[in-house]
C-alpha positions as semicolon CSV with decimal commas, in nm:
position;residue;x (nm);y (nm);z (nm)
1;Y;-0,289;0,966;-0,295
2;C;-0,283;0,790;-0,634
3;E;-0,035;0,882;-0,897
4;A;0,111;0,657;-1,175
5;P;0,274;0,418;-1,161
6;L;0,056;0,262;-0,882
7;F;0,187;-0,040;-0,697
8;I;-0,048;-0,236;-0,473
9;K;0,067;-0,486;-0,209
10;T;-0,234;-0,641;-0,029
11;H;-0,255;-0,829;0,295
12;P;-0,214;-1,212;0,238
13;R;-0,581;-1,267;0,338
14;D;-0,718;-0,988;0,126
15;E;-0,904;-1,141;-0,169
16;T;-1,014;-0,806;-0,340
17;A;-0,965;-0,809;-0,722
18;Y;-0,748;-0,495;-0,728
19;A;-0,652;-0,558;-1,095
20;A;-1,010;-0,498;-1,192
21;L;-1,030;-0,188;-0,973
22;F;-0,709;-0,046;-1,091
23;P;-0,634;-0,177;-1,437
24;G;-0,304;0,005;-1,485
25;A;-0,160;-0,086;-1,143
26;V;0,114;-0,334;-1,060
27;I;-0,030;-0,587;-0,820
28;L;0,247;-0,732;-0,609
29;E;0,234;-1,089;-0,484
30;R;0,010;-1,099;-0,172
31;T;0,239;-1,352;-0,008
32;M;0,551;-1,140;-0,021
33;P;0,622;-0,954;0,307
34;G;0,601;-0,581;0,255
35;E;0,920;-0,534;0,440
36;V;1,102;-0,695;0,148
37;L;1,034;-0,391;-0,072
38;N;1,293;-0,203;0,130
39;F;1,564;-0,417;-0,031
40;C;1,440;-0,562;-0,352
41;L;1,354;-0,269;-0,585
42;P;1,596;-0,054;-0,776
43;F;1,399;0,270;-0,696
44;R;1,219;0,440;-0,417
45;F;0,838;0,517;-0,401
46;K;0,726;0,872;-0,389
47;R;0,449;0,785;-0,137
48;A;0,345;0,477;0,041
49;V;-0,009;0,455;0,187
50;T;-0,142;0,201;0,425
51;V;-0,494;0,145;0,555
52;Q;-0,512;0,008;0,918
53;S;-0,165;-0,134;0,915
54;W;0,158;-0,053;1,090
55;V;0,385;-0,217;0,827
56;L;0,512;0,125;0,710
57;R;0,677;0,204;1,051
58;G;0,989;0,042;0,921
59;F;0,938;0,113;0,558
60;T;1,236;0,304;0,414
61;A;1,164;0,258;0,038
62;A;0,938;0,565;0,024
63;E;0,993;0,942;0,054
64;E;0,653;0,979;0,241
65;T;0,447;0,732;0,432
66;V;0,072;0,791;0,507
67;F;-0,136;0,597;0,761
68;V;-0,502;0,598;0,697
69;S;-0,728;0,466;0,971
70;L;-1,017;0,222;0,895
71;E;-1,259;0,505;0,996
72;D;-1,096;0,755;0,752
73;A;-1,093;0,498;0,474
74;K;-1,458;0,434;0,521
75;R;-1,526;0,809;0,503
76;M;-1,326;0,835;0,183
77;I;-1,526;0,563;0,017
78;A;-1,857;0,724;0,119
79;L;-1,769;1,049;-0,058
């Protein structure tokens, strides 16, 4: 699902060091509600992907939204 530029918005309790995993990514502030992205950016995303979260149900700032279950994500990591 990853194409540049990559933006990462994590859950507020997620403490993963995404900047180390994805050096070229823009890491958005974890305390910012994801819903704000519908209104605060001067562009639209090509694709938004979420793992085990329904935040994308009301997300209008992306042309395509993809929901990945936790089980699917675990399988992807195991590949």
